[in-house]
XYZ file of C-alpha atoms in Angstrom:
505
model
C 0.000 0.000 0.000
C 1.152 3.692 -0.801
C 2.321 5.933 1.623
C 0.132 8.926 2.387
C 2.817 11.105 0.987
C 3.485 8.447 -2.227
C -0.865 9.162 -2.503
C -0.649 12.856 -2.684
C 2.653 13.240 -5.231
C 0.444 10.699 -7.504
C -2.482 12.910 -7.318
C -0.276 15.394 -7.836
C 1.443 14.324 -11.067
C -1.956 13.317 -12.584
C -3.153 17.031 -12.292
C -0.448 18.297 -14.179
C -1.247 15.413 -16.516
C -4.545 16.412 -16.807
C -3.964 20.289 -17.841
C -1.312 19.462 -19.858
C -3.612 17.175 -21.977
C -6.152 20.132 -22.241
C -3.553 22.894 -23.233
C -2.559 20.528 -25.919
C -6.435 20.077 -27.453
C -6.341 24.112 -27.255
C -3.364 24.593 -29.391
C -4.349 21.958 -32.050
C -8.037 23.886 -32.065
C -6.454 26.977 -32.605
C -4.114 25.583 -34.973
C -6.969 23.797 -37.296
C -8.540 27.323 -37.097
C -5.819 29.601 -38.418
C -5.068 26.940 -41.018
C -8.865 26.987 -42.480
C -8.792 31.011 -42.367
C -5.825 31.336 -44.047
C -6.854 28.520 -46.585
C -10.492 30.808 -47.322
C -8.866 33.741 -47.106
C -6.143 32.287 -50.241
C -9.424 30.874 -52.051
C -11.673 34.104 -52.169
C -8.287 36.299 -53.598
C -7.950 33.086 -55.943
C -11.903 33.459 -56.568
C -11.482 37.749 -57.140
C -8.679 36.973 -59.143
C -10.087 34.476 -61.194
C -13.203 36.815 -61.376
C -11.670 39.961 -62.371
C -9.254 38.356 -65.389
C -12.825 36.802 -66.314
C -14.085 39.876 -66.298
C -11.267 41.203 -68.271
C -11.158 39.029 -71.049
C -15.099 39.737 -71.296
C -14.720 43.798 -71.642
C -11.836 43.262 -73.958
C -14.005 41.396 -76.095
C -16.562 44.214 -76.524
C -13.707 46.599 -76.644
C -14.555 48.191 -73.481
C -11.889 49.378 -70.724
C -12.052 47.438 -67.497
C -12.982 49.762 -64.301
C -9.963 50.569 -62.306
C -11.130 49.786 -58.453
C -9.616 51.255 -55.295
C -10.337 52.805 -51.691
C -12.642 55.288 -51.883
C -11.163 58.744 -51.283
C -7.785 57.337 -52.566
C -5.509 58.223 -55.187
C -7.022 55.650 -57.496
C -10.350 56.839 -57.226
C -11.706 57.376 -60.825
C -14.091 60.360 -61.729
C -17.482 58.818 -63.131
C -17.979 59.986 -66.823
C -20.710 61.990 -67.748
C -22.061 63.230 -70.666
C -20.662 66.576 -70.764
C -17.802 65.344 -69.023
C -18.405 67.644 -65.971
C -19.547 65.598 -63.153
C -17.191 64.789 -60.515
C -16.140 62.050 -58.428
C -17.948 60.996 -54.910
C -14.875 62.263 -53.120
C -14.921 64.992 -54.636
C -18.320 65.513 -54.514
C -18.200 64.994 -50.621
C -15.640 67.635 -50.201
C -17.497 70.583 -52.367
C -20.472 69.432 -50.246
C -18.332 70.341 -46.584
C -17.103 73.584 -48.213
C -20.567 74.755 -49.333
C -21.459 73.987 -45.647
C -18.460 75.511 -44.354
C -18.950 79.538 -46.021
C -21.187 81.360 -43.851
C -24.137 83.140 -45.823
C -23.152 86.858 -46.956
C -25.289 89.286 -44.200
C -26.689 92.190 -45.768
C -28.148 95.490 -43.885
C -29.873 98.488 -45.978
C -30.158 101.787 -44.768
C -32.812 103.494 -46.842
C -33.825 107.029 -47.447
C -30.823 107.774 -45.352
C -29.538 111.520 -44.914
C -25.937 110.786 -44.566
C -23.115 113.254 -42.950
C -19.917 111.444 -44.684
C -17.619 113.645 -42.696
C -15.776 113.761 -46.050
C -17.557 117.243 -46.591
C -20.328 115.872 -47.887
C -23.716 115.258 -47.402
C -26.023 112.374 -49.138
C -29.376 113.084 -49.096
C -32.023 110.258 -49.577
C -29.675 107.737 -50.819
C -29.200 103.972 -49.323
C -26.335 102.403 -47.414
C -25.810 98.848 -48.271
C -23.887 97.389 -46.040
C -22.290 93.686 -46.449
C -20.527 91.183 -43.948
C -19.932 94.164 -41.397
C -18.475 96.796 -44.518
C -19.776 99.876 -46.420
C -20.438 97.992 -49.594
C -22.573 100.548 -51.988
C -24.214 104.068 -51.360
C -26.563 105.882 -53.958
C -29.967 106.775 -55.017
C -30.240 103.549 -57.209
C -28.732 101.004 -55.286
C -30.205 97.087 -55.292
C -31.062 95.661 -51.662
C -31.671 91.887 -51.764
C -33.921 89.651 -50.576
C -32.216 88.604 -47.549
C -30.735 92.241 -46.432
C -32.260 94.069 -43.155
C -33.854 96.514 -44.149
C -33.668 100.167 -41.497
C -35.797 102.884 -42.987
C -33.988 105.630 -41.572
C -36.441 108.608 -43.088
C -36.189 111.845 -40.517
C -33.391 110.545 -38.800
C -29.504 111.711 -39.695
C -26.691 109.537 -39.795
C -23.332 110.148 -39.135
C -20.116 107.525 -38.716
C -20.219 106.050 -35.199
C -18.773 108.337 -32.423
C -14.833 107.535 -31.175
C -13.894 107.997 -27.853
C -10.028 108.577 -27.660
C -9.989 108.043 -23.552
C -12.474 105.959 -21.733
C -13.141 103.661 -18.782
C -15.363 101.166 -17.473
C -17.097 100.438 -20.923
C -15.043 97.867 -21.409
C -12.815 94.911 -19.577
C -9.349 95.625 -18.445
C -6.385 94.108 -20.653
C -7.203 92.237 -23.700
C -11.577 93.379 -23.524
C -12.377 90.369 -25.724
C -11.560 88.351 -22.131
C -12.623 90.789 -19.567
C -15.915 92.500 -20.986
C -19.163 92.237 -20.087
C -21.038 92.274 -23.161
C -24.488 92.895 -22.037
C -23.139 94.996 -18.973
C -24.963 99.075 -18.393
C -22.080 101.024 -19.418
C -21.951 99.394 -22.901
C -25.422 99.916 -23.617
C -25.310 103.650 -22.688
C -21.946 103.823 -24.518
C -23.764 102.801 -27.281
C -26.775 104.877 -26.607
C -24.228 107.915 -26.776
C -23.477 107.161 -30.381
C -19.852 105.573 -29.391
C -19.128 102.927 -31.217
C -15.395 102.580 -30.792
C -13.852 103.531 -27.275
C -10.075 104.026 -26.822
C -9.764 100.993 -23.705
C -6.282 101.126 -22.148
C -3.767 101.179 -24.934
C -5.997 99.660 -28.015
C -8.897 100.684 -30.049
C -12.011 98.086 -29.255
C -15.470 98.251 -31.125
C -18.232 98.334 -28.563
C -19.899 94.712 -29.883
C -22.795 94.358 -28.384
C -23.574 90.650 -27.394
C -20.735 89.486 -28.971
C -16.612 89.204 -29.050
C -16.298 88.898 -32.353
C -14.138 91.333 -34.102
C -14.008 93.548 -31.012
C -10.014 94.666 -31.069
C -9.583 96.815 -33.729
C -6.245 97.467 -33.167
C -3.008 97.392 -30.430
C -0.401 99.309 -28.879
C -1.937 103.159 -30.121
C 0.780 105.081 -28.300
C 3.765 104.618 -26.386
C 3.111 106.673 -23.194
C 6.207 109.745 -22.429
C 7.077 111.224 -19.239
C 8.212 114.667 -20.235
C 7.819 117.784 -18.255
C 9.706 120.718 -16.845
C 8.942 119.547 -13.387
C 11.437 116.357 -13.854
C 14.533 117.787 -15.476
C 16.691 114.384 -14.319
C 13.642 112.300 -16.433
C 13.811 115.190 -19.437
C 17.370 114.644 -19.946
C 16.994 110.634 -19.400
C 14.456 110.420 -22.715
C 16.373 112.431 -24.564
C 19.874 110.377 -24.085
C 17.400 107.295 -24.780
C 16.040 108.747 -27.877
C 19.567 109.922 -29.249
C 21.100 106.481 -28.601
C 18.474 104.937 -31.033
C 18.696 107.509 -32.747
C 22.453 107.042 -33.622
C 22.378 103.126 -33.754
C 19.836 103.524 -36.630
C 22.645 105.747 -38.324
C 24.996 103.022 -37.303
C 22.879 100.148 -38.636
C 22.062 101.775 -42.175
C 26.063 102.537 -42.549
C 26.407 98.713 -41.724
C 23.697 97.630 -44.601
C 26.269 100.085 -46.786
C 28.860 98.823 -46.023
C 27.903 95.310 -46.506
C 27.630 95.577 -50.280
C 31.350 96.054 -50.579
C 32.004 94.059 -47.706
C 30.221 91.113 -46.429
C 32.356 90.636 -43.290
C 31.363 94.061 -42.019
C 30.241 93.933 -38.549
C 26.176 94.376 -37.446
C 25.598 96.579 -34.545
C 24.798 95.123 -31.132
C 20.899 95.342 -31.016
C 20.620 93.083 -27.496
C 20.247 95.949 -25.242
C 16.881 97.329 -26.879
C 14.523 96.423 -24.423
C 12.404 97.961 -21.984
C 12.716 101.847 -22.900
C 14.700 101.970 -25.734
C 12.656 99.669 -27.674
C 9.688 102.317 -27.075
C 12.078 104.344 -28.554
C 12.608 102.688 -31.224
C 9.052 102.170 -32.291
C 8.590 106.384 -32.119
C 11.736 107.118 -34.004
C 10.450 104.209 -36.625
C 7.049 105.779 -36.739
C 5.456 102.903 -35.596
C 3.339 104.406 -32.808
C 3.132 108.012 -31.820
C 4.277 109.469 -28.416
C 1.239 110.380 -26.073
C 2.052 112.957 -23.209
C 0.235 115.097 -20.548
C 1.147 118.951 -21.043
C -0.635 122.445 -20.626
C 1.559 125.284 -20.452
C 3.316 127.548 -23.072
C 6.621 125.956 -21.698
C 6.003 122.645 -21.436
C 4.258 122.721 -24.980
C 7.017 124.731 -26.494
C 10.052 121.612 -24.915
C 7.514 119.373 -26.641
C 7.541 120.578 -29.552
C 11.664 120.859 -29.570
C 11.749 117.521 -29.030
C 9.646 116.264 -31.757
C 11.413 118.425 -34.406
C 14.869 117.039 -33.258
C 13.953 113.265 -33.656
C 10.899 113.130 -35.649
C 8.849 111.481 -33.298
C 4.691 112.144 -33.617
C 3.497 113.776 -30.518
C -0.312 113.448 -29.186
C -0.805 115.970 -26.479
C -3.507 115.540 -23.981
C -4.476 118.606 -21.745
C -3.017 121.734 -23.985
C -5.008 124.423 -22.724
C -2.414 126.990 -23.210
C -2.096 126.226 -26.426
C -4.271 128.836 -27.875
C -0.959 130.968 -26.514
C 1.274 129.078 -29.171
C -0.438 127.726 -31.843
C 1.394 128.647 -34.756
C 4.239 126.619 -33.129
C 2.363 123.302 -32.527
C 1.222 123.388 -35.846
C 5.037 123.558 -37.325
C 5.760 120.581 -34.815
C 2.700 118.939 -36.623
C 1.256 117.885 -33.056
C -2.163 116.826 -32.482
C -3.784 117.677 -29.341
C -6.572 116.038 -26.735
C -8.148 119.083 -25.384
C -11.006 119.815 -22.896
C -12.581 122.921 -24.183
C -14.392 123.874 -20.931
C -10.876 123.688 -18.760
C -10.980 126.676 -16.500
C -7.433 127.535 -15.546
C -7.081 131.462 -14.549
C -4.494 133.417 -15.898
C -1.224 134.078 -13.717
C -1.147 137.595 -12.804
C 2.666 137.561 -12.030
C 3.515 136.274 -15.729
C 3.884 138.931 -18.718
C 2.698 136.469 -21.347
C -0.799 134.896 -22.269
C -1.385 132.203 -19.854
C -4.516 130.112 -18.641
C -7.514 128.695 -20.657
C -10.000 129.836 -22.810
C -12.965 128.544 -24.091
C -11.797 129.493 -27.709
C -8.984 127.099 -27.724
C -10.443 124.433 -29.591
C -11.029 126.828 -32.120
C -8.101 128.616 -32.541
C -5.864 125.159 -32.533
C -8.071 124.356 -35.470
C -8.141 127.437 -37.613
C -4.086 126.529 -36.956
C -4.552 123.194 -38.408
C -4.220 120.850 -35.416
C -5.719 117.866 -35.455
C -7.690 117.618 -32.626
C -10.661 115.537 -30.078
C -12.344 116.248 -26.894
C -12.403 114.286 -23.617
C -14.314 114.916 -20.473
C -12.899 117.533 -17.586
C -10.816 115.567 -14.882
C -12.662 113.632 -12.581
C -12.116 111.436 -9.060
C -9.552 109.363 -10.698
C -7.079 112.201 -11.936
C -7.083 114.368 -15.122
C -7.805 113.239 -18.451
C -9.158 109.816 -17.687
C -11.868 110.211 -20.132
C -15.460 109.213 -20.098
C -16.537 107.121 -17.470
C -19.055 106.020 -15.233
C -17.088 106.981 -12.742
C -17.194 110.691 -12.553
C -19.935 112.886 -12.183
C -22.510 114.316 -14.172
C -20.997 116.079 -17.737
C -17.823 113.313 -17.452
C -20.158 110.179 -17.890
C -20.887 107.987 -20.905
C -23.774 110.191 -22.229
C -21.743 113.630 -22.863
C -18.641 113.055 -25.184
C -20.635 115.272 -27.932
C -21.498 117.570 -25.039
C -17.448 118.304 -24.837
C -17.351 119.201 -28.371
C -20.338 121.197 -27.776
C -18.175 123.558 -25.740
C -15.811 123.835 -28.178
C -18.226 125.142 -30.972
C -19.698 127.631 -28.136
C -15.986 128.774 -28.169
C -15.838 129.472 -32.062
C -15.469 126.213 -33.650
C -17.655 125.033 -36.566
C -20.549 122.253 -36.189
C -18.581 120.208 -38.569
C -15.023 120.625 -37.302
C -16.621 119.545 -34.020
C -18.224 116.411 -35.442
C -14.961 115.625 -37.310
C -12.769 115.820 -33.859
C -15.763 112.947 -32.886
C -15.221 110.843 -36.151
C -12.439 111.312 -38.387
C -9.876 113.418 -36.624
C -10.284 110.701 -33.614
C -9.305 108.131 -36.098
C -6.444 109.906 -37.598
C -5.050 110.520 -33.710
C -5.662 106.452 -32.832
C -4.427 105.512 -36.497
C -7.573 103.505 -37.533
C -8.679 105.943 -39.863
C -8.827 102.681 -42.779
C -11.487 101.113 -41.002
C -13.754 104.099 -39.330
C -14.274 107.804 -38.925
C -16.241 108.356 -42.235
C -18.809 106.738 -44.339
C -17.232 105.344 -47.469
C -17.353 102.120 -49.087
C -14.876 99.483 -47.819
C -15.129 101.311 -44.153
C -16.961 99.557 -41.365
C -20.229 99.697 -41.249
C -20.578 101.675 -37.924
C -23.163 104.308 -37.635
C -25.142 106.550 -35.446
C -28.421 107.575 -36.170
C -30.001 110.203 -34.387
C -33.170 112.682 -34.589
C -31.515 115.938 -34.279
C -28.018 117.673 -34.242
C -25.633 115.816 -32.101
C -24.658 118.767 -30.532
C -27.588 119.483 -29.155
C -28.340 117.838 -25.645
C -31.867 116.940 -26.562
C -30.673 114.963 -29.451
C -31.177 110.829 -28.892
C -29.704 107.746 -30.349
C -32.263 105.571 -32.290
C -29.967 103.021 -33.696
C -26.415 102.461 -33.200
C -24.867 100.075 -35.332
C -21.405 98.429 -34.767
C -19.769 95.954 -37.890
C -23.226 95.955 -39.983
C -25.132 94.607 -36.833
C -28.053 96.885 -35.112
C -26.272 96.943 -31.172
C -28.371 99.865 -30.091
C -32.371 100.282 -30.804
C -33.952 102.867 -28.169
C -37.540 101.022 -28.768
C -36.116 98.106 -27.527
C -34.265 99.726 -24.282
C -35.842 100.816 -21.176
C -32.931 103.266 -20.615
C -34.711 106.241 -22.706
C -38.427 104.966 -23.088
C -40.082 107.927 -21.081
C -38.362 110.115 -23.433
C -40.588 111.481 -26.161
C -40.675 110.679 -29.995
C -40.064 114.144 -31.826
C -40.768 116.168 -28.394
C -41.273 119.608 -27.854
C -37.996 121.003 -27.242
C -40.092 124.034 -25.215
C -42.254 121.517 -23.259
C -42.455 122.049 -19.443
C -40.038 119.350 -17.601
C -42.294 116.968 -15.986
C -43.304 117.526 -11.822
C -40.732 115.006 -10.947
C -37.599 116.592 -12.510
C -34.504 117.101 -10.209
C -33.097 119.269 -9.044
C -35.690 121.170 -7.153
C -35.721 125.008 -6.733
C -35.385 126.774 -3.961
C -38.779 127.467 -2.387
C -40.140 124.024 -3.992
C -41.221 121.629 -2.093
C -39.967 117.614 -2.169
């Protein structure tokens, strides 16, 4: 008898038997299989073969061509025949089909019986605008409106290129506005209700897009911002020395490129250390961007202008209310100025020259020919911070043509008002290609209003930004108890503020 160790090494071995006898009937099942798939697999490309020569020897017997076959979308792909020999292949086809999908429908928006101010000096009466895909596409008396345009019967109403607001805040985000705006928010809808349709938003020119982000910066870097002024001699001198080393390694790079046509080992200038400030200068010198820079007096205006003769640079001055005093100089120095026509600034009584504001300054820079715009008066958050919500009444969204206003109380012409709201705004900002009159290939940004924009009864009833309608007072609560056509002599309602003395709350 067998040991009870002996017992469990036999039961052992004749486990191991056991599995070793199945593992072997798997590998001759899987075996038989892969032989029979790779047997039918040989017969059907001996059958196709056998098939297709057939099928050869038949089409060369009635002189016909045999098909060429291959993966569809391939190479080989053959185009099908047709009669006129025009129709193309199902790949082909397929592709045509995803591009036809692909282009977005052409948007169309008529302005009809318009009375247009072009702020090119002229002024179209009864004509239509046909706009197309956010662009001035045709303007006349004759012009065809399809089927699918929206149509704005403008009859009564005058229309002039949207507004341009060369300093702002709070109508749009911080940074890049396409990521930080609020496109439904209060201040863009009574930006818009102002007429503004492009606002000046940190350091780049952004279209006030109602409901949307599309197409909303217009452009970058406007101006390179200067510290100059007679009340920091040590930072006068430092710009100066900046702007006279660029100055002389552009000399020294230009003798290089001279050089180098006689002789290609010549040496390039060292251009690692323009960073920071010197590559600012470098963009003015270049005429890339143009300087920007708070000044007032006769003095400081008159170093400005120095400086901008000596390198060339393009100088935007914001403030300028003495310049009425020196005119004829900034307009040799071909500045343009930023100007607040209402600044009161009294007169020093221990100077002998002209000094302080006047009301008349706006007007005499022009007559000069200085390019000019209006902001708002200086409010909580320091001068020249342009319309805002954050300010008081006469700095706020709703009175940008109120500043220009001033200016025509002070001697300036309606029109070279309108055109330091439009045009002349552009020219400062350099987007003048795109807006600041109404011309074909311009955007199609407009404001239409029932009166004189100067006046301060005068009301938006459409504002329209890139071809699309972003304003429509009968569809805004902002301005609804605010009469049609009203009398401009009507008595103001019992609830108007503020009360007069005497009255009672």
């Amino acid at each position: 008898m067998m040991s009870m160790k002996q017992n469990r090494q036999w039961r052992f071995g004749s486990w191991v038997g056991s599995m070793l006898s199945v593992c072997c009937a798997f590998a001759f099942i899987l075996l038989g299989l892969t032989t029979a798939t790779a047997e039918a697999a040989s017969a059907s490309t001996t059958t196709a073969n056998m098939m297709s020569g057939t099928e050869g020897v038949l089409l060369a017997v009635l002189g016909q061509e045999p098909q060429r076959r291959g993966r569809r979308g391939s190479d080989d792909d053959a185009d099908e025949a047709s009669e006129d020999g025009t129709e193309k292949s199902g790949a082909d086809e397929d592709e045509a089909v995803e591009e036809e999908e692909e282009e977005d429908p052409d948007t169309y928006l008529a302005l009809t019986n318009a009375t247009v101010y072009a702020m090119t000096g002229a002024v179209h009466r009864n004509v239509t605008v046909l706009c197309k895909n956010g662009k001035i596409h045709e303007i006349g008396t004759g012009v065809q409106v399809p089927d699918t345009a929206e149509i704005l019967d403008v009859d009564g109403y005058r229309v002039y290129p949207g507004l341009i607001a060369v300093r702002s805040s709070g109508i749009l985000g911080g940074g890049d506005p396409s990521d930080s705006s609020d496109v439904y928010s209060m201040n863009l809808t009574l930006a818009l209700a102002a007429g503004i349709t492009t606002a000046n938003t940190g350091n780049l020119a952004a279209k006030l897009t109602y409901g949307t982000l599309e197409d909303m910066v217009q452009k970058r870097n406007l101006f390179e911002s200067l510290r100059y002024s007679s009340r920091n001699p040590q930072g006068k001198k430092s710009v100066r020395d900046g702007l006279r080393k660029v100055r002389d390694h552009l000399r020294d790079v230009a003798s290089y490129e001279e050089e180098k046509r006689d002789n290609p080992d010549a040496e390039k200038p060292d251009e690692k250390w323009i960073t920071g400030e010197y590559a600012k200068y470098m963009r003015l010198i270049k005429g890339e961007a143009a300087a920007e820079v708070d000044a007032n007096t006769v003095h400081e205006l008159i170093d400005l202008c120095d400086l901008s003769e000596e390198f060339g640079i393009e100088l935007v001055i914001r403030g300028a209310y003495e310049g009425w005093a020196v005119a004829p100089r900034l307009a040799r120095a071909n500045v343009s100025a930023i100007v607040t026509p209402r600044d009161t600034v009294n007169a020093n009584p221990r100077s002998n020259r002209p000094s302080g504001s006047t009301i008349e300054n706006a007007a005499i820079l022009y007559e000069h020919g200085i390019r000019l715009t209006f902001m708002p008066v200086g409010s909580w958050f320091g001068s020249g911070t342009g319309i805002s919500m954050g300010g008081l009444a006469g700095r706020d969204l709703q009175h940008l043509p109120m500043e220009a206003a001033f200016g025509v109380r002070g001697g300036l012409s309606g029109e070279a008002a309108m055109r330091g709201l439009t045009i002349d705004a552009a020219r400062i900002m350099g987007i003048d290609d795109r807006v600041g009159t109404i011309e074909v290939g311009k955007d199609a940004d407009f404001f239409v209003c029932d009166g004189d924009p100067l006046h301060y009864m005068t009301q938006s009833r459409w504002t329209i930004v890139n071809g699309r309608i972003a304003y429509d007072k009968d569809k805004e609560s902002l301005f609804e108890h605010i009469r049609k056509g009203g009398d401009v002599d009507a008595p103001p309602p019992t609830d108007h503020w503020p009360r007069r003395l005497g009255q009672p709350w």
